[in-house]
Amino acid sequence: MKVYPFVLHINCKTFSFQNKVSRTATAKPSAQPVSTCSFDSLSPEELLVFDSLKDVIFWPETPSLKSDSSLNDTSDPRRSSFTILPRSGGGSWRVGDQLQVSIRIRDFHGRPKKSGGDVLLARLHNSTFHAGVAGHVVDHRNGSYSAFFSLLWEGQVVLVHPSEAVTVLQKLTEEQPDRIYFNSLFWSGSVSETTTCNVCLTGTQQNICDYSDLRTGEPWFCYKPHKLDCDARISHARGGFRQNLNGTERRFKYPEINIQTQIRKKLKTSHNRKTFKTRPSGYYYKGAWQALDGTRVHQFNSNAISQCLKGKAVLFYGDSTVRQWYEYLTNSLPDLKEFDLQTSKQSGPLMALDYVNKILVTFRSHGPPIRFASSSVSQLQYVANELDRVIGGSNTVVVIGVWSHFSTFPVEVYVRRLLNIRKAVARLLNRAPGTTVVVRTANPKEMTLYESLTNSDWFSLQRDKILREIFRGTKVQLVDAWEMILAHHLPHKLHPDSDILKNMVDVLLSFACPLADIQL
């Protein structure tokens, strides 16, 4: 079997377990002059889980930045290269063999890098058969990497960011966890004021209103208005992005030449082979996703979707990546009519009903932090609390997608949120074991300079690992959005193009309707 180049995306970000500041505000709307952060407010049970996750999201040490550091010392995709290693045992390649590729990163001087920390995303694809599969990358922490995946298809190699960019993001996460901030409008009679809100408010003597959720303990704070009480808060909205980088950090975070640049292939082969067994969650063939976990993925047209969902309620909770699935269903089913609930089209709640087939589809965003336009605070509900209101049963499908809006916050914030959701899922399945619960993973996306600082693939990768580990061993189904986007030939997008979107919804519906008696 002929071996072709493969697609390898490299993206570099960082993360830290530090920056813990005492939280002293009370768990009710009250005002007091405090500097409050929630990163050390995990319960003893949550701390045990958090400690167990450190190995899962461990990242190699990245180069420190000095005032005289030069971009020429960073990773140069044009001088970096990869080598396809010969088949283990010799002989010709066969379908199903594991391909190993050795990647060597060099700087702009052509010198081999001596540290790891780059984010490598690998895919192998074949345009003739519309086929593709994601690979697994191992960081050897010395500037070299290995990529492993089933030898099926062709591709190319791309460098997105140098490893030095990780150091910049580490500094941002440690020192500026509130760089994404939010606003709330307070209004009473003819008086209105807008103040800043966040998971963490620091370095101020201004009074603070504590809106932390009493049931889940999820923290949320706003600066108190000067003229109004805390209970006058009526809306939540994204505020903006504070970026405080020095000149050296800006140079290392914005090397345009390192964004989406192809790495060349060496013509020779190497015999320095290491064995590493890996198994993707699935692959594309003829444009359709084939799961490798035993799930038979059906291809659903509008008629089959109606048959599958007849008599069912599909309840979406989370961010815009699962709202996209809600919109897919409402656009695919002509008899599924949306009700105008006079709510935000971004955060919801949204509802659609097919009265004849008795299909109910709803969407509600997760609680803050969420970077949507203005929403009524009465409509911002935490997923765990919403799940506790679900009756459940064999006619109920619950879909959860929570990850994208947590990228800039210390990982403890995300761990707490997922643990609360996992407990609520367990309670739901205990009282209604026939309920289908599906969790959407994170996914790689397009990279702009803004995205690289706020929502980069490195941040997403860390949260993806956390999500998988927290829900491992539970009775939920995962739609592996990470591999489904990575393995496809289309560009990475936060909200994937229609071909990928259809495959994701097909996987979701295959979980909801696993029987083969649906007329496709």
PDB file of N, CA and C in Angstrom, residues 331-420:
ATOM      1  N   ASN A 331     -34.024  22.835  11.167  1.00  0.00           N
ATOM      2  CA  ASN A 331     -33.936  23.102   9.731  1.00  0.00           C
ATOM      3  C   ASN A 331     -34.190  21.859   8.885  1.00  0.00           C
ATOM      4  N   SER A 332     -33.973  20.688   9.467  1.00  0.00           N
ATOM      5  CA  SER A 332     -34.106  19.437   8.706  1.00  0.00           C
ATOM      6  C   SER A 332     -35.528  18.897   8.693  1.00  0.00           C
ATOM      7  N   LEU A 333     -36.299  19.224   9.713  1.00  0.00           N
ATOM      8  CA  LEU A 333     -37.646  18.657   9.841  1.00  0.00           C
ATOM      9  C   LEU A 333     -38.681  19.746   9.554  1.00  0.00           C
ATOM     10  N   PRO A 334     -39.359  19.672   8.412  1.00  0.00           N
ATOM     11  CA  PRO A 334     -40.305  20.736   8.044  1.00  0.00           C
ATOM     12  C   PRO A 334     -41.482  20.867   9.006  1.00  0.00           C
ATOM     13  N   ASP A 335     -41.813  19.781   9.698  1.00  0.00           N
ATOM     14  CA  ASP A 335     -42.958  19.827  10.617  1.00  0.00           C
ATOM     15  C   ASP A 335     -42.548  20.207  12.044  1.00  0.00           C
ATOM     16  N   LEU A 336     -41.251  20.400  12.256  1.00  0.00           N
ATOM     17  CA  LEU A 336     -40.776  20.806  13.576  1.00  0.00           C
ATOM     18  C   LEU A 336     -40.771  22.331  13.622  1.00  0.00           C
ATOM     19  N   LYS A 337     -41.760  22.889  14.283  1.00  0.00           N
ATOM     20  CA  LYS A 337     -41.977  24.337  14.273  1.00  0.00           C
ATOM     21  C   LYS A 337     -41.460  24.969  15.559  1.00  0.00           C
ATOM     22  N   GLU A 338     -40.706  26.044  15.393  1.00  0.00           N
ATOM     23  CA  GLU A 338     -40.190  26.752  16.557  1.00  0.00           C
ATOM     24  C   GLU A 338     -41.252  27.658  17.168  1.00  0.00           C
ATOM     25  N   PHE A 339     -41.276  27.691  18.497  1.00  0.00           N
ATOM     26  CA  PHE A 339     -42.113  28.629  19.231  1.00  0.00           C
ATOM     27  C   PHE A 339     -41.267  29.864  19.560  1.00  0.00           C
ATOM     28  N   ASP A 340     -41.831  31.024  19.366  1.00  0.00           N
ATOM     29  CA  ASP A 340     -41.133  32.247  19.723  1.00  0.00           C
ATOM     30  C   ASP A 340     -41.373  32.534  21.198  1.00  0.00           C
ATOM     31  N   LEU A 341     -40.392  32.202  22.000  1.00  0.00           N
ATOM     32  CA  LEU A 341     -40.506  32.401  23.446  1.00  0.00           C
ATOM     33  C   LEU A 341     -40.044  33.785  23.879  1.00  0.00           C
ATOM     34  N   GLN A 342     -39.744  34.654  22.903  1.00  0.00           N
ATOM     35  CA  GLN A 342     -39.284  36.014  23.202  1.00  0.00           C
ATOM     36  C   GLN A 342     -38.023  35.994  24.047  1.00  0.00           C
ATOM     37  N   THR A 343     -37.124  35.052  23.719  1.00  0.00           N
ATOM     38  CA  THR A 343     -35.863  34.932  24.449  1.00  0.00           C
ATOM     39  C   THR A 343     -34.703  35.125  23.482  1.00  0.00           C
ATOM     40  N   SER A 344     -33.516  35.226  24.028  1.00  0.00           N
ATOM     41  CA  SER A 344     -32.318  35.393  23.220  1.00  0.00           C
ATOM     42  C   SER A 344     -32.118  34.181  22.318  1.00  0.00           C
ATOM     43  N   LYS A 345     -31.830  34.426  21.036  1.00  0.00           N
ATOM     44  CA  LYS A 345     -31.574  33.332  20.102  1.00  0.00           C
ATOM     45  C   LYS A 345     -30.232  32.672  20.364  1.00  0.00           C
ATOM     46  N   GLN A 346     -29.380  33.324  21.156  1.00  0.00           N
ATOM     47  CA  GLN A 346     -28.102  32.719  21.504  1.00  0.00           C
ATOM     48  C   GLN A 346     -28.209  31.836  22.742  1.00  0.00           C
ATOM     49  N   SER A 347     -28.756  32.391  23.812  1.00  0.00           N
ATOM     50  CA  SER A 347     -28.773  31.655  25.076  1.00  0.00           C
ATOM     51  C   SER A 347     -30.069  30.889  25.315  1.00  0.00           C
ATOM     52  N   GLY A 348     -31.151  31.275  24.624  1.00  0.00           N
ATOM     53  CA  GLY A 348     -32.407  30.587  24.833  1.00  0.00           C
ATOM     54  C   GLY A 348     -33.104  31.051  26.104  1.00  0.00           C
ATOM     55  N   PRO A 349     -34.038  30.235  26.593  1.00  0.00           N
ATOM     56  CA  PRO A 349     -34.388  28.912  26.078  1.00  0.00           C
ATOM     57  C   PRO A 349     -35.110  28.973  24.736  1.00  0.00           C
ATOM     58  N   LEU A 350     -34.877  27.939  23.912  1.00  0.00           N
ATOM     59  CA  LEU A 350     -35.518  27.788  22.614  1.00  0.00           C
ATOM     60  C   LEU A 350     -36.332  26.494  22.616  1.00  0.00           C
ATOM     61  N   MET A 351     -37.412  26.469  21.847  1.00  0.00           N
ATOM     62  CA  MET A 351     -38.273  25.296  21.838  1.00  0.00           C
ATOM     63  C   MET A 351     -38.892  25.111  20.462  1.00  0.00           C
ATOM     64  N   ALA A 352     -38.956  23.876  20.009  1.00  0.00           N
ATOM     65  CA  ALA A 352     -39.610  23.535  18.743  1.00  0.00           C
ATOM     66  C   ALA A 352     -40.442  22.282  18.953  1.00  0.00           C
ATOM     67  N   LEU A 353     -41.577  22.196  18.262  1.00  0.00           N
ATOM     68  CA  LEU A 353     -42.515  21.090  18.455  1.00  0.00           C
ATOM     69  C   LEU A 353     -43.074  20.612  17.126  1.00  0.00           C
ATOM     70  N   ASP A 354     -43.029  19.303  16.934  1.00  0.00           N
ATOM     71  CA  ASP A 354     -43.751  18.640  15.850  1.00  0.00           C
ATOM     72  C   ASP A 354     -44.968  17.990  16.495  1.00  0.00           C
ATOM     73  N   TYR A 355     -46.129  18.641  16.344  1.00  0.00           N
ATOM     74  CA  TYR A 355     -47.315  18.204  17.072  1.00  0.00           C
ATOM     75  C   TYR A 355     -47.798  16.833  16.593  1.00  0.00           C
ATOM     76  N   VAL A 356     -47.727  16.590  15.292  1.00  0.00           N
ATOM     77  CA  VAL A 356     -48.224  15.328  14.730  1.00  0.00           C
ATOM     78  C   VAL A 356     -47.390  14.150  15.226  1.00  0.00           C
ATOM     79  N   ASN A 357     -46.083  14.287  15.141  1.00  0.00           N
ATOM     80  CA  ASN A 357     -45.189  13.187  15.552  1.00  0.00           C
ATOM     81  C   ASN A 357     -44.790  13.255  17.014  1.00  0.00           C
ATOM     82  N   LYS A 358     -45.316  14.275  17.713  1.00  0.00           N
ATOM     83  CA  LYS A 358     -45.039  14.424  19.153  1.00  0.00           C
ATOM     84  C   LYS A 358     -43.532  14.465  19.425  1.00  0.00           C
ATOM     85  N   ILE A 359     -42.848  15.349  18.708  1.00  0.00           N
ATOM     86  CA  ILE A 359     -41.413  15.557  18.890  1.00  0.00           C
ATOM     87  C   ILE A 359     -41.199  16.924  19.537  1.00  0.00           C
ATOM     88  N   LEU A 360     -40.495  16.941  20.647  1.00  0.00           N
ATOM     89  CA  LEU A 360     -40.158  18.181  21.338  1.00  0.00           C
ATOM     90  C   LEU A 360     -38.645  18.329  21.334  1.00  0.00           C
ATOM     91  N   VAL A 361     -38.160  19.486  20.896  1.00  0.00           N
ATOM     92  CA  VAL A 361     -36.725  19.776  20.897  1.00  0.00           C
ATOM     93  C   VAL A 361     -36.517  21.117  21.584  1.00  0.00           C
ATOM     94  N   THR A 362     -35.604  21.169  22.549  1.00  0.00           N
ATOM     95  CA  THR A 362     -35.349  22.415  23.282  1.00  0.00           C
ATOM     96  C   THR A 362     -33.846  22.666  23.374  1.00  0.00           C
ATOM     97  N   PHE A 363     -33.502  23.922  23.599  1.00  0.00           N
ATOM     98  CA  PHE A 363     -32.111  24.306  23.876  1.00  0.00           C
ATOM     99  C   PHE A 363     -32.101  25.343  24.985  1.00  0.00           C
ATOM    100  N   ARG A 364     -31.152  25.190  25.886  1.00  0.00           N
ATOM    101  CA  ARG A 364     -30.898  26.198  26.924  1.00  0.00           C
ATOM    102  C   ARG A 364     -29.388  26.253  27.151  1.00  0.00           C
ATOM    103  N   SER A 365     -28.861  27.477  27.194  1.00  0.00           N
ATOM    104  CA  SER A 365     -27.420  27.625  27.411  1.00  0.00           C
ATOM    105  C   SER A 365     -27.071  27.303  28.860  1.00  0.00           C
ATOM    106  N   HIS A 366     -25.796  26.989  29.061  1.00  0.00           N
ATOM    107  CA  HIS A 366     -25.333  26.791  30.438  1.00  0.00           C
ATOM    108  C   HIS A 366     -25.188  28.141  31.138  1.00  0.00           C
ATOM    109  N   GLY A 367     -25.046  28.082  32.444  1.00  0.00           N
ATOM    110  CA  GLY A 367     -24.903  29.306  33.225  1.00  0.00           C
ATOM    111  C   GLY A 367     -23.534  29.938  33.031  1.00  0.00           C
ATOM    112  N   PRO A 368     -23.336  31.138  33.567  1.00  0.00           N
ATOM    113  CA  PRO A 368     -22.073  31.848  33.381  1.00  0.00           C
ATOM    114  C   PRO A 368     -20.894  31.056  33.962  1.00  0.00           C
ATOM    115  N   PRO A 369     -19.716  31.247  33.337  1.00  0.00           N
ATOM    116  CA  PRO A 369     -19.365  32.227  32.296  1.00  0.00           C
ATOM    117  C   PRO A 369     -19.854  31.804  30.914  1.00  0.00           C
ATOM    118  N   ILE A 370     -20.466  32.749  30.211  1.00  0.00           N
ATOM    119  CA  ILE A 370     -20.901  32.485  28.845  1.00  0.00           C
ATOM    120  C   ILE A 370     -20.839  33.788  28.053  1.00  0.00           C
ATOM    121  N   ARG A 371     -20.165  33.728  26.914  1.00  0.00           N
ATOM    122  CA  ARG A 371     -19.860  34.937  26.149  1.00  0.00           C
ATOM    123  C   ARG A 371     -20.917  35.195  25.082  1.00  0.00           C
ATOM    124  N   PHE A 372     -22.156  35.307  25.485  1.00  0.00           N
ATOM    125  CA  PHE A 372     -23.237  35.632  24.567  1.00  0.00           C
ATOM    126  C   PHE A 372     -23.623  37.102  24.740  1.00  0.00           C
ATOM    127  N   ALA A 373     -24.418  37.580  23.795  1.00  0.00           N
ATOM    128  CA  ALA A 373     -24.973  38.916  23.926  1.00  0.00           C
ATOM    129  C   ALA A 373     -25.965  38.935  25.087  1.00  0.00           C
ATOM    130  N   SER A 374     -26.556  40.063  25.315  1.00  0.00           N
ATOM    131  CA  SER A 374     -27.370  40.267  26.504  1.00  0.00           C
ATOM    132  C   SER A 374     -28.479  39.231  26.657  1.00  0.00           C
ATOM    133  N   SER A 375     -28.572  38.686  27.867  1.00  0.00           N
ATOM    134  CA  SER A 375     -29.604  37.715  28.219  1.00  0.00           C
ATOM    135  C   SER A 375     -30.173  38.070  29.584  1.00  0.00           C
ATOM    136  N   SER A 376     -31.431  37.754  29.778  1.00  0.00           N
ATOM    137  CA  SER A 376     -32.052  37.971  31.078  1.00  0.00           C
ATOM    138  C   SER A 376     -31.429  37.037  32.104  1.00  0.00           C
ATOM    139  N   VAL A 377     -31.107  37.552  33.283  1.00  0.00           N
ATOM    140  CA  VAL A 377     -30.491  36.701  34.304  1.00  0.00           C
ATOM    141  C   VAL A 377     -31.440  35.597  34.754  1.00  0.00           C
ATOM    142  N   SER A 378     -32.746  35.806  34.597  1.00  0.00           N
ATOM    143  CA  SER A 378     -33.711  34.775  34.987  1.00  0.00           C
ATOM    144  C   SER A 378     -33.617  33.555  34.085  1.00  0.00           C
ATOM    145  N   GLN A 379     -33.042  33.718  32.899  1.00  0.00           N
ATOM    146  CA  GLN A 379     -32.942  32.609  31.956  1.00  0.00           C
ATOM    147  C   GLN A 379     -31.587  31.906  32.010  1.00  0.00           C
ATOM    148  N   LEU A 380     -30.656  32.435  32.786  1.00  0.00           N
ATOM    149  CA  LEU A 380     -29.341  31.808  32.901  1.00  0.00           C
ATOM    150  C   LEU A 380     -29.366  30.768  34.014  1.00  0.00           C
ATOM    151  N   GLN A 381     -29.453  29.530  33.618  1.00  0.00           N
ATOM    152  CA  GLN A 381     -29.577  28.434  34.577  1.00  0.00           C
ATOM    153  C   GLN A 381     -28.396  27.478  34.419  1.00  0.00           C
ATOM    154  N   TYR A 382     -27.975  26.895  35.516  1.00  0.00           N
ATOM    155  CA  TYR A 382     -26.883  25.924  35.467  1.00  0.00           C
ATOM    156  C   TYR A 382     -27.419  24.570  35.016  1.00  0.00           C
ATOM    157  N   VAL A 383     -26.629  23.886  34.186  1.00  0.00           N
ATOM    158  CA  VAL A 383     -27.070  22.624  33.587  1.00  0.00           C
ATOM    159  C   VAL A 383     -27.434  21.607  34.664  1.00  0.00           C
ATOM    160  N   ALA A 384     -26.649  21.530  35.718  1.00  0.00           N
ATOM    161  CA  ALA A 384     -26.928  20.554  36.773  1.00  0.00           C
ATOM    162  C   ALA A 384     -28.310  20.772  37.378  1.00  0.00           C
ATOM    163  N   ASN A 385     -28.664  22.022  37.611  1.00  0.00           N
ATOM    164  CA  ASN A 385     -29.993  22.315  38.161  1.00  0.00           C
ATOM    165  C   ASN A 385     -31.086  21.972  37.171  1.00  0.00           C
ATOM    166  N   GLU A 386     -30.860  22.239  35.885  1.00  0.00           N
ATOM    167  CA  GLU A 386     -31.845  21.904  34.866  1.00  0.00           C
ATOM    168  C   GLU A 386     -32.041  20.391  34.761  1.00  0.00           C
ATOM    169  N   LEU A 387     -30.968  19.636  34.862  1.00  0.00           N
ATOM    170  CA  LEU A 387     -31.082  18.178  34.779  1.00  0.00           C
ATOM    171  C   LEU A 387     -31.892  17.615  35.937  1.00  0.00           C
ATOM    172  N   ASP A 388     -31.825  18.258  37.078  1.00  0.00           N
ATOM    173  CA  ASP A 388     -32.602  17.793  38.228  1.00  0.00           C
ATOM    174  C   ASP A 388     -34.098  18.009  38.025  1.00  0.00           C
ATOM    175  N   ARG A 389     -34.483  18.811  37.023  1.00  0.00           N
ATOM    176  CA  ARG A 389     -35.898  19.030  36.723  1.00  0.00           C
ATOM    177  C   ARG A 389     -36.408  18.120  35.614  1.00  0.00           C
ATOM    178  N   VAL A 390     -35.517  17.353  34.994  1.00  0.00           N
ATOM    179  CA  VAL A 390     -35.905  16.476  33.888  1.00  0.00           C
ATOM    180  C   VAL A 390     -36.505  15.189  34.436  1.00  0.00           C
ATOM    181  N   ILE A 391     -37.701  14.848  33.930  1.00  0.00           N
ATOM    182  CA  ILE A 391     -38.350  13.600  34.361  1.00  0.00           C
ATOM    183  C   ILE A 391     -37.594  12.404  33.811  1.00  0.00           C
ATOM    184  N   GLY A 392     -37.230  12.461  32.538  1.00  0.00           N
ATOM    185  CA  GLY A 392     -36.446  11.401  31.921  1.00  0.00           C
ATOM    186  C   GLY A 392     -37.275  10.199  31.521  1.00  0.00           C
ATOM    187  N   GLY A 393     -36.602   9.181  31.044  1.00  0.00           N
ATOM    188  CA  GLY A 393     -37.256   7.968  30.570  1.00  0.00           C
ATOM    189  C   GLY A 393     -36.790   7.605  29.166  1.00  0.00           C
ATOM    190  N   SER A 394     -37.324   6.508  28.639  1.00  0.00           N
ATOM    191  CA  SER A 394     -36.871   5.997  27.345  1.00  0.00           C
ATOM    192  C   SER A 394     -37.218   6.920  26.187  1.00  0.00           C
ATOM    193  N   ASN A 395     -38.127   7.867  26.414  1.00  0.00           N
ATOM    194  CA  ASN A 395     -38.503   8.805  25.353  1.00  0.00           C
ATOM    195  C   ASN A 395     -37.784  10.152  25.488  1.00  0.00           C
ATOM    196  N   THR A 396     -36.723  10.180  26.298  1.00  0.00           N
ATOM    197  CA  THR A 396     -36.001  11.434  26.540  1.00  0.00           C
ATOM    198  C   THR A 396     -34.535  11.277  26.141  1.00  0.00           C
ATOM    199  N   VAL A 397     -34.062  12.243  25.373  1.00  0.00           N
ATOM    200  CA  VAL A 397     -32.649  12.298  24.986  1.00  0.00           C
ATOM    201  C   VAL A 397     -32.080  13.613  25.512  1.00  0.00           C
ATOM    202  N   VAL A 398     -31.072  13.519  26.356  1.00  0.00           N
ATOM    203  CA  VAL A 398     -30.414  14.698  26.923  1.00  0.00           C
ATOM    204  C   VAL A 398     -29.056  14.851  26.261  1.00  0.00           C
ATOM    205  N   VAL A 399     -28.784  16.044  25.739  1.00  0.00           N
ATOM    206  CA  VAL A 399     -27.519  16.311  25.054  1.00  0.00           C
ATOM    207  C   VAL A 399     -26.816  17.468  25.768  1.00  0.00           C
ATOM    208  N   ILE A 400     -25.548  17.261  26.129  1.00  0.00           N
ATOM    209  CA  ILE A 400     -24.781  18.240  26.906  1.00  0.00           C
ATOM    210  C   ILE A 400     -23.505  18.593  26.149  1.00  0.00           C
ATOM    211  N   GLY A 401     -23.265  19.888  26.011  1.00  0.00           N
ATOM    212  CA  GLY A 401     -22.017  20.360  25.412  1.00  0.00           C
ATOM    213  C   GLY A 401     -21.537  21.602  26.136  1.00  0.00           C
ATOM    214  N   VAL A 402     -20.567  21.436  27.020  1.00  0.00           N
ATOM    215  CA  VAL A 402     -20.076  22.545  27.855  1.00  0.00           C
ATOM    216  C   VAL A 402     -18.554  22.529  27.810  1.00  0.00           C
ATOM    217  N   TRP A 403     -17.946  23.513  27.145  1.00  0.00           N
ATOM    218  CA  TRP A 403     -16.477  23.577  27.117  1.00  0.00           C
ATOM    219  C   TRP A 403     -15.935  24.905  26.603  1.00  0.00           C
ATOM    220  N   SER A 404     -16.500  25.448  25.538  1.00  0.00           N
ATOM    221  CA  SER A 404     -15.858  26.535  24.804  1.00  0.00           C
ATOM    222  C   SER A 404     -15.687  27.808  25.637  1.00  0.00           C
ATOM    223  N   HIS A 405     -16.623  28.122  26.505  1.00  0.00           N
ATOM    224  CA  HIS A 405     -16.595  29.380  27.243  1.00  0.00           C
ATOM    225  C   HIS A 405     -15.739  29.327  28.506  1.00  0.00           C
ATOM    226  N   PHE A 406     -15.084  28.184  28.741  1.00  0.00           N
ATOM    227  CA  PHE A 406     -14.252  28.033  29.935  1.00  0.00           C
ATOM    228  C   PHE A 406     -12.768  28.110  29.607  1.00  0.00           C
ATOM    229  N   SER A 407     -12.432  28.476  28.380  1.00  0.00           N
ATOM    230  CA  SER A 407     -11.052  28.355  27.919  1.00  0.00           C
ATOM    231  C   SER A 407     -10.080  29.268  28.651  1.00  0.00           C
ATOM    232  N   THR A 408     -10.495  30.466  29.033  1.00  0.00           N
ATOM    233  CA  THR A 408      -9.554  31.422  29.625  1.00  0.00           C
ATOM    234  C   THR A 408      -9.459  31.320  31.136  1.00  0.00           C
ATOM    235  N   PHE A 409     -10.281  30.489  31.749  1.00  0.00           N
ATOM    236  CA  PHE A 409     -10.306  30.415  33.209  1.00  0.00           C
ATOM    237  C   PHE A 409      -9.437  29.266  33.707  1.00  0.00           C
ATOM    238  N   PRO A 410      -8.891  29.377  34.909  1.00  0.00           N
ATOM    239  CA  PRO A 410      -8.155  28.249  35.491  1.00  0.00           C
ATOM    240  C   PRO A 410      -8.993  26.982  35.461  1.00  0.00           C
ATOM    241  N   VAL A 411      -8.346  25.869  35.286  1.00  0.00           N
ATOM    242  CA  VAL A 411      -9.044  24.630  34.988  1.00  0.00           C
ATOM    243  C   VAL A 411      -9.939  24.183  36.148  1.00  0.00           C
ATOM    244  N   GLU A 412      -9.658  24.664  37.371  1.00  0.00           N
ATOM    245  CA  GLU A 412     -10.512  24.293  38.502  1.00  0.00           C
ATOM    246  C   GLU A 412     -11.970  24.691  38.265  1.00  0.00           C
ATOM    247  N   VAL A 413     -12.172  25.822  37.591  1.00  0.00           N
ATOM    248  CA  VAL A 413     -13.527  26.289  37.309  1.00  0.00           C
ATOM    249  C   VAL A 413     -14.265  25.278  36.449  1.00  0.00           C
ATOM    250  N   TYR A 414     -13.584  24.749  35.450  1.00  0.00           N
ATOM    251  CA  TYR A 414     -14.202  23.769  34.547  1.00  0.00           C
ATOM    252  C   TYR A 414     -14.416  22.428  35.241  1.00  0.00           C
ATOM    253  N   VAL A 415     -13.462  22.017  36.050  1.00  0.00           N
ATOM    254  CA  VAL A 415     -13.597  20.756  36.786  1.00  0.00           C
ATOM    255  C   VAL A 415     -14.836  20.790  37.672  1.00  0.00           C
ATOM    256  N   ARG A 416     -15.010  21.886  38.411  1.00  0.00           N
ATOM    257  CA  ARG A 416     -16.181  21.996  39.280  1.00  0.00           C
ATOM    258  C   ARG A 416     -17.473  21.897  38.477  1.00  0.00           C
ATOM    259  N   ARG A 417     -17.513  22.598  37.325  1.00  0.00           N
ATOM    260  CA  ARG A 417     -18.731  22.590  36.521  1.00  0.00           C
ATOM    261  C   ARG A 417     -19.069  21.176  36.037  1.00  0.00           C
ATOM    262  N   LEU A 418     -18.076  20.454  35.527  1.00  0.00           N
ATOM    263  CA  LEU A 418     -18.336  19.108  35.020  1.00  0.00           C
ATOM    264  C   LEU A 418     -18.687  18.135  36.137  1.00  0.00           C
ATOM    265  N   LEU A 419     -18.081  18.282  37.301  1.00  0.00           N
ATOM    266  CA  LEU A 419     -18.425  17.395  38.416  1.00  0.00           C
ATOM    267  C   LEU A 419     -19.874  17.608  38.849  1.00  0.00           C
ATOM    268  N   ASN A 420     -20.321  18.850  38.871  1.00  0.00           N
ATOM    269  CA  ASN A 420     -21.724  19.112  39.193  1.00  0.00           C
ATOM    270  C   ASN A 420     -22.652  18.493  38.154  1.00  0.00           C
TER     271      ASN A 420
END
